[in-house]
XYZ file of C-alpha atoms in Angstrom:
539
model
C -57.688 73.728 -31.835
C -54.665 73.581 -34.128
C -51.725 71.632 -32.757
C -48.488 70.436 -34.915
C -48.040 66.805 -34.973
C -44.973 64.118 -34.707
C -45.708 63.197 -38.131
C -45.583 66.806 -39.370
C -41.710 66.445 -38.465
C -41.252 64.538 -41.715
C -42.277 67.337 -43.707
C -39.815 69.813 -41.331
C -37.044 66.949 -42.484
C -37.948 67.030 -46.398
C -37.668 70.980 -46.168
C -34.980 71.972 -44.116
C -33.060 73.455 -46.341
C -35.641 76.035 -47.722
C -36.370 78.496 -44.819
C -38.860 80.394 -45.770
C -41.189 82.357 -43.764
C -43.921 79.883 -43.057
C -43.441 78.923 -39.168
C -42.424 75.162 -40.642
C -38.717 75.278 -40.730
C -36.548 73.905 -37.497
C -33.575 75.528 -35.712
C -32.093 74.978 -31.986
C -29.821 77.499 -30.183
C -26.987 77.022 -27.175
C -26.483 80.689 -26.474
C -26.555 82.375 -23.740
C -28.835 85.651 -23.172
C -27.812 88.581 -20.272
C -31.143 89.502 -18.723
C -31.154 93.139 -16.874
C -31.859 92.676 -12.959
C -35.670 93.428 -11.610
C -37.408 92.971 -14.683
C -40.859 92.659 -13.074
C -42.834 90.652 -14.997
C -43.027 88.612 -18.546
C -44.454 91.683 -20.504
C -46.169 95.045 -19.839
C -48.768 94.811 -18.039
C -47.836 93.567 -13.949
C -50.395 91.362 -12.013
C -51.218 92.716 -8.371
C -49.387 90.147 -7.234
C -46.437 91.376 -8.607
C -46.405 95.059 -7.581
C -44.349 96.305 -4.870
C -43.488 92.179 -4.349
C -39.879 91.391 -4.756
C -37.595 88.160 -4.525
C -36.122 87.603 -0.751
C -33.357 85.681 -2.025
C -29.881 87.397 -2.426
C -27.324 87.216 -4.886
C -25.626 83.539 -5.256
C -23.023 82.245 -7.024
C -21.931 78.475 -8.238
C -18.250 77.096 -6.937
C -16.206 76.061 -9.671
C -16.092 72.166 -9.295
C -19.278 71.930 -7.474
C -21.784 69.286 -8.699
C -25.341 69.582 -7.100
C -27.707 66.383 -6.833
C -30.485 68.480 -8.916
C -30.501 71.720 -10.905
C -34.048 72.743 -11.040
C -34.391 75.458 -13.734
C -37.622 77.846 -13.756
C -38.779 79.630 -10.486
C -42.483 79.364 -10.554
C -45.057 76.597 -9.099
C -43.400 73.672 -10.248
C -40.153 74.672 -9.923
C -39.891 75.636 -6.191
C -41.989 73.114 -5.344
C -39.773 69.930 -6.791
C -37.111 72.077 -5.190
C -38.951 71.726 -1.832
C -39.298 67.652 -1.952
C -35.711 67.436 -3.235
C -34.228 69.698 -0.461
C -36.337 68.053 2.123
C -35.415 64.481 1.629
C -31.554 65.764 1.901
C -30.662 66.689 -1.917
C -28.255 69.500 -2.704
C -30.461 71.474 -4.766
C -29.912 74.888 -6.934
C -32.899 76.295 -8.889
C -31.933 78.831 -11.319
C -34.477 81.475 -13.015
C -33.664 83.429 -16.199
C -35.236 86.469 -14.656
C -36.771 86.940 -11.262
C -39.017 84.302 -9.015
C -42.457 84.571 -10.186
C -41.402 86.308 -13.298
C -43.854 83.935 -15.524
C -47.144 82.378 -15.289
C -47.320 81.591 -11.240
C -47.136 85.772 -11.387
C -49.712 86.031 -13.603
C -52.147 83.535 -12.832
C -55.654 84.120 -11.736
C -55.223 82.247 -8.594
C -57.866 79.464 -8.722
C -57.640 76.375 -6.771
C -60.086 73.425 -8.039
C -60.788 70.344 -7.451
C -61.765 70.147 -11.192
C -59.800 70.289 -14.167
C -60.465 72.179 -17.687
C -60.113 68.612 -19.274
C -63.132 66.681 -17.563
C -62.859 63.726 -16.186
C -65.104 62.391 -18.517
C -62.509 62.986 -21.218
C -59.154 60.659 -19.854
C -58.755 56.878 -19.389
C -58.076 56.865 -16.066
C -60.399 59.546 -14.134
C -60.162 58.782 -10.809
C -56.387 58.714 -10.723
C -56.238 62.694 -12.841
C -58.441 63.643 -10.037
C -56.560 62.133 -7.107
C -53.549 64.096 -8.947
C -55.658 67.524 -8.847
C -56.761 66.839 -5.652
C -53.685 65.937 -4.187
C -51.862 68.975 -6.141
C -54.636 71.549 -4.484
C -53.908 69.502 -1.126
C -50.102 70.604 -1.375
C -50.480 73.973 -1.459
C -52.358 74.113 1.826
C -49.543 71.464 3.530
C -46.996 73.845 2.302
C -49.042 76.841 3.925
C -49.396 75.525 7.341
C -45.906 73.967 7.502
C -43.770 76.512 6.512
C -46.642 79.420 7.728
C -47.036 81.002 4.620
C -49.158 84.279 4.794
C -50.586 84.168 1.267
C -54.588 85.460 1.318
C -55.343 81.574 1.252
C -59.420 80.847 1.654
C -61.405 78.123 0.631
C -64.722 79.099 -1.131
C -67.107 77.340 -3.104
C -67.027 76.565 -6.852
C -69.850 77.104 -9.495
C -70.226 76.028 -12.674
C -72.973 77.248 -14.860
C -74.989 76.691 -18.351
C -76.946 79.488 -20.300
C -77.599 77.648 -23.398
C -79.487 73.854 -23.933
C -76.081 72.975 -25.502
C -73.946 74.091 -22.492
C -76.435 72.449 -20.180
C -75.708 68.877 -21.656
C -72.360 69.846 -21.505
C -72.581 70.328 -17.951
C -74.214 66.981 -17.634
C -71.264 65.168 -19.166
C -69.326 67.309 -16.865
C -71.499 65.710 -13.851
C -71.096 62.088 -14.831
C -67.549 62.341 -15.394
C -67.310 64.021 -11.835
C -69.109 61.549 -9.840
C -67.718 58.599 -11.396
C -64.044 60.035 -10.292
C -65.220 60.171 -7.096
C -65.007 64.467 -7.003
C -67.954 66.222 -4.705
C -69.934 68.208 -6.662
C -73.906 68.266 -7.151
C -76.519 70.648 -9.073
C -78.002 73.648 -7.052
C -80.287 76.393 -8.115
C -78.701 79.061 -6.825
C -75.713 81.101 -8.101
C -74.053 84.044 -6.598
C -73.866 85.484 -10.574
C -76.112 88.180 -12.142
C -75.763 86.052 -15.287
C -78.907 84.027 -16.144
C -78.670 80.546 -16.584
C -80.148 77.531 -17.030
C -78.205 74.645 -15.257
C -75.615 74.719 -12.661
C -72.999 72.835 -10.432
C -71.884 73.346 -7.254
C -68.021 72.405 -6.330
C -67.526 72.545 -2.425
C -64.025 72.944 -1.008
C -62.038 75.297 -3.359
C -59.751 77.886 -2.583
C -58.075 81.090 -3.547
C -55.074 82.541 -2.511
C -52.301 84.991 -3.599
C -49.893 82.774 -5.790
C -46.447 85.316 -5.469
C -46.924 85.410 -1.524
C -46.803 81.650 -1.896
C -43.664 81.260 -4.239
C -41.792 83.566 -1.677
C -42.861 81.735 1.486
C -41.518 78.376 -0.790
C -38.462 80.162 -1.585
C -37.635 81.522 2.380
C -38.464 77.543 2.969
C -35.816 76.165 0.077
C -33.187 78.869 1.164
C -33.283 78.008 4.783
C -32.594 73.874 3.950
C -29.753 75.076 2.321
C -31.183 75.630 -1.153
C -29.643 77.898 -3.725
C -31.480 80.510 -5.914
C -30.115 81.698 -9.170
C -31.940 84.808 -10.369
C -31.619 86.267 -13.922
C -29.331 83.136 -15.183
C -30.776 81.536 -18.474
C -30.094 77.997 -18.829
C -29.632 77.664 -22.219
C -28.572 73.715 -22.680
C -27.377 70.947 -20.932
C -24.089 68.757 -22.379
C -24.067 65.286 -20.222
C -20.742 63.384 -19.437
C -19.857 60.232 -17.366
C -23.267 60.737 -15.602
C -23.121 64.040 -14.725
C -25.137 67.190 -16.762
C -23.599 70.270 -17.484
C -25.859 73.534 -18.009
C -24.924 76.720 -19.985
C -25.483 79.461 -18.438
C -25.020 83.402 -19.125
C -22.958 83.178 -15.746
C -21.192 80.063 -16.441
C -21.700 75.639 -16.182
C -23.548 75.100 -13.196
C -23.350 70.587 -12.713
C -25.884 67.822 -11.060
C -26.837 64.569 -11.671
C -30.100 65.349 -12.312
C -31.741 68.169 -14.361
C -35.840 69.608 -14.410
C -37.018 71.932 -16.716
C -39.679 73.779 -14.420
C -39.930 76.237 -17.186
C -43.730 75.536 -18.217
C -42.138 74.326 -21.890
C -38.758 72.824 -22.198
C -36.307 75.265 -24.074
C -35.053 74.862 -27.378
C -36.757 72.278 -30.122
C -37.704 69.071 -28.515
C -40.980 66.987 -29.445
C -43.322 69.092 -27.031
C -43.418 71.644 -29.406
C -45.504 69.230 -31.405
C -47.841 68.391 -28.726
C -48.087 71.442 -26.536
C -50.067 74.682 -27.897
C -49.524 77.989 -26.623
C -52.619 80.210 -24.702
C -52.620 83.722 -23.897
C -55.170 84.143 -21.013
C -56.732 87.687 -19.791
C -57.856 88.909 -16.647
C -58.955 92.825 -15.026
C -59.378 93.799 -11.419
C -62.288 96.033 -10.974
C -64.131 97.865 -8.549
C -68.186 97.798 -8.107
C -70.356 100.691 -7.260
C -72.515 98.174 -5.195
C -69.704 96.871 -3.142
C -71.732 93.550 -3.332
C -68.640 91.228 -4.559
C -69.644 87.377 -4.735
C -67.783 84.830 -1.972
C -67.289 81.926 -4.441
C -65.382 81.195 -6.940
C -67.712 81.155 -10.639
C -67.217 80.055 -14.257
C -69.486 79.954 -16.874
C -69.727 77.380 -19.890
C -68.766 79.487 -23.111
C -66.170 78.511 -25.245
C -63.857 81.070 -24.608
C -65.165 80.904 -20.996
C -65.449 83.171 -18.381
C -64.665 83.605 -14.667
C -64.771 85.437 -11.589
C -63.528 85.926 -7.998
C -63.607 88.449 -5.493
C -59.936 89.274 -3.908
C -58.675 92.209 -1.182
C -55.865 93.612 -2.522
C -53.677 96.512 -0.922
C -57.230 96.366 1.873
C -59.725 97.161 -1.614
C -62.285 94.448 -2.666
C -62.179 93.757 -5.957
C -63.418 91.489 -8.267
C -61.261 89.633 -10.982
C -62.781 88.563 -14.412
C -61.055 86.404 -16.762
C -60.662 84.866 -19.476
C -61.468 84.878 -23.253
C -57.937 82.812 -23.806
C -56.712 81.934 -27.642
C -53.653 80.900 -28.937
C -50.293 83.026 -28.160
C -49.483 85.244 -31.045
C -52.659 84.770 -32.791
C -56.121 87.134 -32.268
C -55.493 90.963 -31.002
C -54.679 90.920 -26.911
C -56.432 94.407 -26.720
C -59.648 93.509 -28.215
C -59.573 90.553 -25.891
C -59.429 92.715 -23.318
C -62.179 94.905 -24.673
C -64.132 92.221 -24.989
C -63.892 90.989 -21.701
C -64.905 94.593 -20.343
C -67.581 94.907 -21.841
C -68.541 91.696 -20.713
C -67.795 92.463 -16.819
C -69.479 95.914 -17.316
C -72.620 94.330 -18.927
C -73.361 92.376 -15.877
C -71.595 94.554 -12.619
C -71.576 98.139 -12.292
C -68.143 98.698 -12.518
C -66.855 101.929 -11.062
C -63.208 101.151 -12.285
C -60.494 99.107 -13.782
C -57.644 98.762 -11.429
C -55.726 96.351 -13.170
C -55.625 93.879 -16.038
C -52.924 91.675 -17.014
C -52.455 88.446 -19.103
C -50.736 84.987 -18.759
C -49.644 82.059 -20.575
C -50.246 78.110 -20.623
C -49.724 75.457 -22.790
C -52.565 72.595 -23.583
C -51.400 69.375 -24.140
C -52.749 67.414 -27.367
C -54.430 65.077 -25.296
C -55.797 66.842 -22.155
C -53.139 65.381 -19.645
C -49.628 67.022 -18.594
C -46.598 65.510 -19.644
C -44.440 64.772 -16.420
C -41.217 62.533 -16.152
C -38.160 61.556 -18.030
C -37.432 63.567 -21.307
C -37.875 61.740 -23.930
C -34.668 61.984 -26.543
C -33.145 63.577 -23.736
C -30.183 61.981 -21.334
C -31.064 59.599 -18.340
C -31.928 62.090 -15.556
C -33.081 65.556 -17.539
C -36.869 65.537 -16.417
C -39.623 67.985 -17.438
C -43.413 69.231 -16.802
C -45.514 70.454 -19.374
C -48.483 71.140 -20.843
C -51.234 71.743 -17.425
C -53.981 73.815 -19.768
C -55.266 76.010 -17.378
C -54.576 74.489 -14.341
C -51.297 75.042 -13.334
C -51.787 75.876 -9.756
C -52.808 72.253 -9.334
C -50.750 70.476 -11.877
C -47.891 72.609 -10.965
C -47.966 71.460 -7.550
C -48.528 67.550 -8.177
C -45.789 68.168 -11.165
C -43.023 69.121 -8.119
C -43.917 66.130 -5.833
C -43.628 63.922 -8.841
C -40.550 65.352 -10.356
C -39.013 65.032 -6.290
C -40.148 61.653 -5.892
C -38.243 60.139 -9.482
C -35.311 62.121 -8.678
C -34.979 60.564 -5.096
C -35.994 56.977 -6.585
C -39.170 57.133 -4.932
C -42.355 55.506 -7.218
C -45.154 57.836 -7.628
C -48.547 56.552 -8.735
C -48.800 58.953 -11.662
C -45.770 58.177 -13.626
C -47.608 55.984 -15.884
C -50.576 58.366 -16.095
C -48.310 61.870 -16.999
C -45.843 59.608 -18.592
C -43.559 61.827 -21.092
C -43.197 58.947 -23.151
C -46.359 58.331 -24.359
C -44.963 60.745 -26.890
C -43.519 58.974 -29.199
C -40.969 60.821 -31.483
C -39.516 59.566 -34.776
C -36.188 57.926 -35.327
C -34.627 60.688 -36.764
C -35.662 63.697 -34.826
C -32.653 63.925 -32.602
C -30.262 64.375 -35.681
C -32.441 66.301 -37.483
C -32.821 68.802 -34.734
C -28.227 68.776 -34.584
C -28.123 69.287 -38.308
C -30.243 72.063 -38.382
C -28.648 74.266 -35.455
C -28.122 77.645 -35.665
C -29.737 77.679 -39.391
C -32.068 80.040 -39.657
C -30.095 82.815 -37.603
C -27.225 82.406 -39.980
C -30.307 83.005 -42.719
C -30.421 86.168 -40.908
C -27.485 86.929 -39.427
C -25.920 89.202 -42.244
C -29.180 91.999 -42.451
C -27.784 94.806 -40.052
C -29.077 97.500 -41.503
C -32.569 98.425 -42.622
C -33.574 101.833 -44.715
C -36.521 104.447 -43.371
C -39.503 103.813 -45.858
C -42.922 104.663 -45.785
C -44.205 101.788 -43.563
C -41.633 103.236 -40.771
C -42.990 106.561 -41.110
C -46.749 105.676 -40.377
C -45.764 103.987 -37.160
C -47.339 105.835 -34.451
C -45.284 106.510 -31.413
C -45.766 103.229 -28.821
C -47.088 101.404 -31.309
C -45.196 98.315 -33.335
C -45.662 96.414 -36.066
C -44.363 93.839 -38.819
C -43.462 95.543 -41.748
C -42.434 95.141 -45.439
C -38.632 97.519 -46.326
C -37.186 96.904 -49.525
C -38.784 93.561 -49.432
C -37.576 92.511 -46.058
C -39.938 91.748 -43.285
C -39.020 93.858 -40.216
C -40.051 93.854 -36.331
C -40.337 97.616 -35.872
C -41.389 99.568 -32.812
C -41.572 102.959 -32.161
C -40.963 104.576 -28.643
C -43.123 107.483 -27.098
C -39.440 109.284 -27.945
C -39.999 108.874 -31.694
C -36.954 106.446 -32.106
C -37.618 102.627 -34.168
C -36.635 99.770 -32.725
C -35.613 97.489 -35.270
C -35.698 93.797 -35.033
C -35.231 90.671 -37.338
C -39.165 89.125 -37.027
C -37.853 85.624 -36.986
C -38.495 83.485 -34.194
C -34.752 82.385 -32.916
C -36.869 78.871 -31.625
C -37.829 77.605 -34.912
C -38.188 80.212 -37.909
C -41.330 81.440 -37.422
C -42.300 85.553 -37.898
C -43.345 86.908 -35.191
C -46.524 89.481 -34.410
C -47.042 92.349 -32.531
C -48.688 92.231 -28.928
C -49.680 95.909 -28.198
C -51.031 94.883 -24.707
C -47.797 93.343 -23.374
C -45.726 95.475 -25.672
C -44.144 92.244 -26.941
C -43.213 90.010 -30.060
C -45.090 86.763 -29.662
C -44.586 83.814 -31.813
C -47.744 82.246 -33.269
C -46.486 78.572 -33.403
C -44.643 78.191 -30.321
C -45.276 81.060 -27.472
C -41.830 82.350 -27.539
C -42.135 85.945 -26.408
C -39.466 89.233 -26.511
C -39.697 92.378 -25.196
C -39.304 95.842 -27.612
C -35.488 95.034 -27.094
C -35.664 91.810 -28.555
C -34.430 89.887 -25.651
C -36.340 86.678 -24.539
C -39.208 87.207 -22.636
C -40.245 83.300 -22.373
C -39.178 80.279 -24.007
C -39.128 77.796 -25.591
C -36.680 80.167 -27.494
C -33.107 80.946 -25.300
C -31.711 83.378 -28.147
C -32.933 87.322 -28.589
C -34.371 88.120 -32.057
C -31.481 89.920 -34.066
C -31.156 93.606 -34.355
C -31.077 96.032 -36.997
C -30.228 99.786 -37.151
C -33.058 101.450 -38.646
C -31.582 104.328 -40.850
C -33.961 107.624 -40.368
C -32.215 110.178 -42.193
């Protein structure tokens, strides 16, 4: 894997005034974006759990003058559950989302609850802690269920992990060591619920599935009835901080509190975990199976892009999910991914359909563990979580109670352990990052117009690509109507170009994850400005 590094923010220093077209040129933006109401989903293609499923909350407003104890800003997993711990121990909280609840990864996950992580145990300092923290993150969700009587699909199943190859069977081994020495059941068996042969395998008791949106909603009835407020489609694009208190911008206007957490999966705008967070694009399909003969467990194989599978009722039809095949946002081709992975599902199941496929995003962290706490370069009281691989249903939830806990002074055990600071930024990031603002859209700002050429002829109707005009690069898409949609191709985060996502119909940035939609307005961060547009001429 290919991640940036702190150091790499020298060269970003020497350069930054020659943007070129390389990804390696730094900008930071304040502006607000308008978002249209009931956009359903961070791309194309919806998630079951997001059809027919819709936010309960109503439409809210901020009182001029009024300055909350917390602003929590994403609506997913983390977000809604800090906002849970803070509103239960007596906080006025507001949680504002820059489109609808669920909107982003918690509505497009896969759904797996494990009691073991995609970085093993085996691979951090202090195993036995990371796996009280999964553990204990997997535990939440089921307190939340039965307290607040959540009606989510939630079932407990058993885990397998297997090994087809000698190599993979070590692997699994290592896997096993780590495990037991962190204190996590788990033990070899020699039976598997797979058609897939294999060689080794482990058995994980106790896991669970469970449908993710049903959850968020049940969290967000909970939030709203202890006097919670939820701000739907309002972008928080940056937060000024005076005499103690922070100050957000919103597209609806300053919303105050004394403290401020980025639930938002990667904190907007440049900050250092762009250098230490890489961006995933993960796949999964729905299908249905002549035999009817779906497995009651939840099963991953060993490959490297793995695989995995689970059998879920949804709208009263069995159906099993595959997933998988994940590589780095922006980078590969999302529709041979999903190709790929059906030809994989159909190799081993006789699959009588596809019923739904859909993709998500999640960041890994440079060295296996989330970043939780305290922002670093940021104001006393601006907190974050980031950076939980593949595991954000766990990490997500342990991310909330720890974000609660600092807010209401409480310790928690794995501050040290998900510490923010053990990133450790240079002296003169902050200032570079101010003298740099607004740079590269001022590169662009001026290129309105674009001619019709030969490359804009040969796009095919819902199709879109990057291509070359009169020497410019351009974003262009063309509609099932025939008309271009013209866009600028440069990232509004941080200068890089763009590429074209014909699965999610979307722009995704290859060094950061920023997405946009054939509009060019911001899909997901860490970018808070829409990619410029440009009237194609077609005469």
């Amino acid at each position: 894997m290919s991640l940036f590094n702190l150091k790499e923010i020298f060269l970003f220093i020497n350069m930054k005034d020659s943007f070129k077209h390389d990804g390696r040129c730094l900008c930071i933006y304040s502006m607000a974006t308008q978002y249209e109401p009931g956009i359903a989903r961070d791309g194309a293609q919806q998630s079951p759990w997001q059809i027919n499923l819709n936010s309960i909350s109503t439409p809210a407003t901020v009182a001029a003058g009024t300055v909350y104890d917390a602003l929590v800003v994403g609506g997913g997993m983390t977000g809604f559950t800090a906002a849970i711990g803070l509103a239960k121990a007596g906080k006025r909280v507001v949680l504002a989302e820059a489109h609808t609840v669920g909107f982003g990864t918690t509505g497009g996950t896969s759904a797996h609850i494990n009691t073991f992580a995609d970085t093993t145990y085996a691979e951090v300092d202090q195993p036995e802690l990371f796996a009280n923290a999964v553990t204990e993150g997997a535990g939440l969700i089921k307190t939340y269920i039965d307290e607040f009587k959540i009606d989510c699909d939630y079932e407990t199943k058993a885990g397998y992990l297997y090994a087809e190859t000698d190599k993979e069977a070590k692997q699994l081994n290592d896997i096993y060591e780590g495990a037991i020495k962190a204190g996590v059941a788990v033990e070899y068996v020699s039976e598997v619920p797979t058609p897939v042969d294999y060689k080794k395998a482990l058995l994980w008791p106790g896991q669970a599935q469970f449908q993710p949106l049903k959850y968020l909603l049940g969290l967000e009835k909970a939030f709203l009835s202890l006097g919670g407020v939820v701000l739907e489609n309002t972008l928080v694009s940056g937060v000024n901080t005076a005499s103690g208190i922070h100050i957000a911008d919103t597209n609806h206007g300053p919303v105050s509190a004394r403290a401020v957490i980025y639930a938002t999966h990667l904190p907007p705008n440049i900050n250092v975990f762009n250098f230490e967070c890489a961006p995933y694009r993960s796949y999964v399909m729905a299908v249905k199976i002549k035999s009817g003969k779906y497995p009651e467990a939840l099963i991953y194989d060993s490959q490297e892009p793995y695989h995995y599978v689970r059998t879920h009722v949804i709208d009263g039809q069995e159906l099993l999910l595959v997933g998988g095949l994940d590589h780095k946002t922006g980078h590969e081709d999302p529709e041979k991914a999903f190709a790929d992975l059906e030809k994989y599902v159909r190799k081993y199941y006789s699959v009588s359909s596809v019923k739904y496929r859909w993709s998500s995003q999640y960041y890994v962290p440079v060295d296996g563990l989330p970043y939780i706490g305290q922002m670093p370069l940021a104001a006393n009281g601006i907190y974050c979580a980031t950076g939980y691989n593949g595991n954000g249903m766990m990490l997500g939830s342990i991310a909330g109670k720890i974000l609660s806990d600092l807010v209401t002074g409480r310790e928690s055990k794995y501050e040290q352990l998900f510490s923010p600071a053990r990133v450790k930024p240079v002296d003169s990031f902050t200032e570079f990052v101010k003298e740099n603002a607004d740079v590269a859209y001022h590169f662009v700002a001026d290129r309105f117009g674009i001619k019709d050429s030969d490359s804009l002829k040969r796009l095919q109707p819902g199709t879109g690509k990057v291509v070359d005009v009169d020497g410019e690069k351009i974003a262009a898409y063309r509609d099932e109507a025939g008309k271009i949609h013209a866009l600028s191709p440069i990232c509004t985060h941080a200068a890089c170009i763009v590429n074209w996502n014909a699965s999610e119909k979307s722009w995704d940035c290859p060094c950061h994850g920023a997405r946009y939609d054939i509009a060019g307005k911001v899909l997901t961060g860490p970018a808070t400005k829409d990619l410029l547009k440009m009237d194609a001429d077609e005469s």
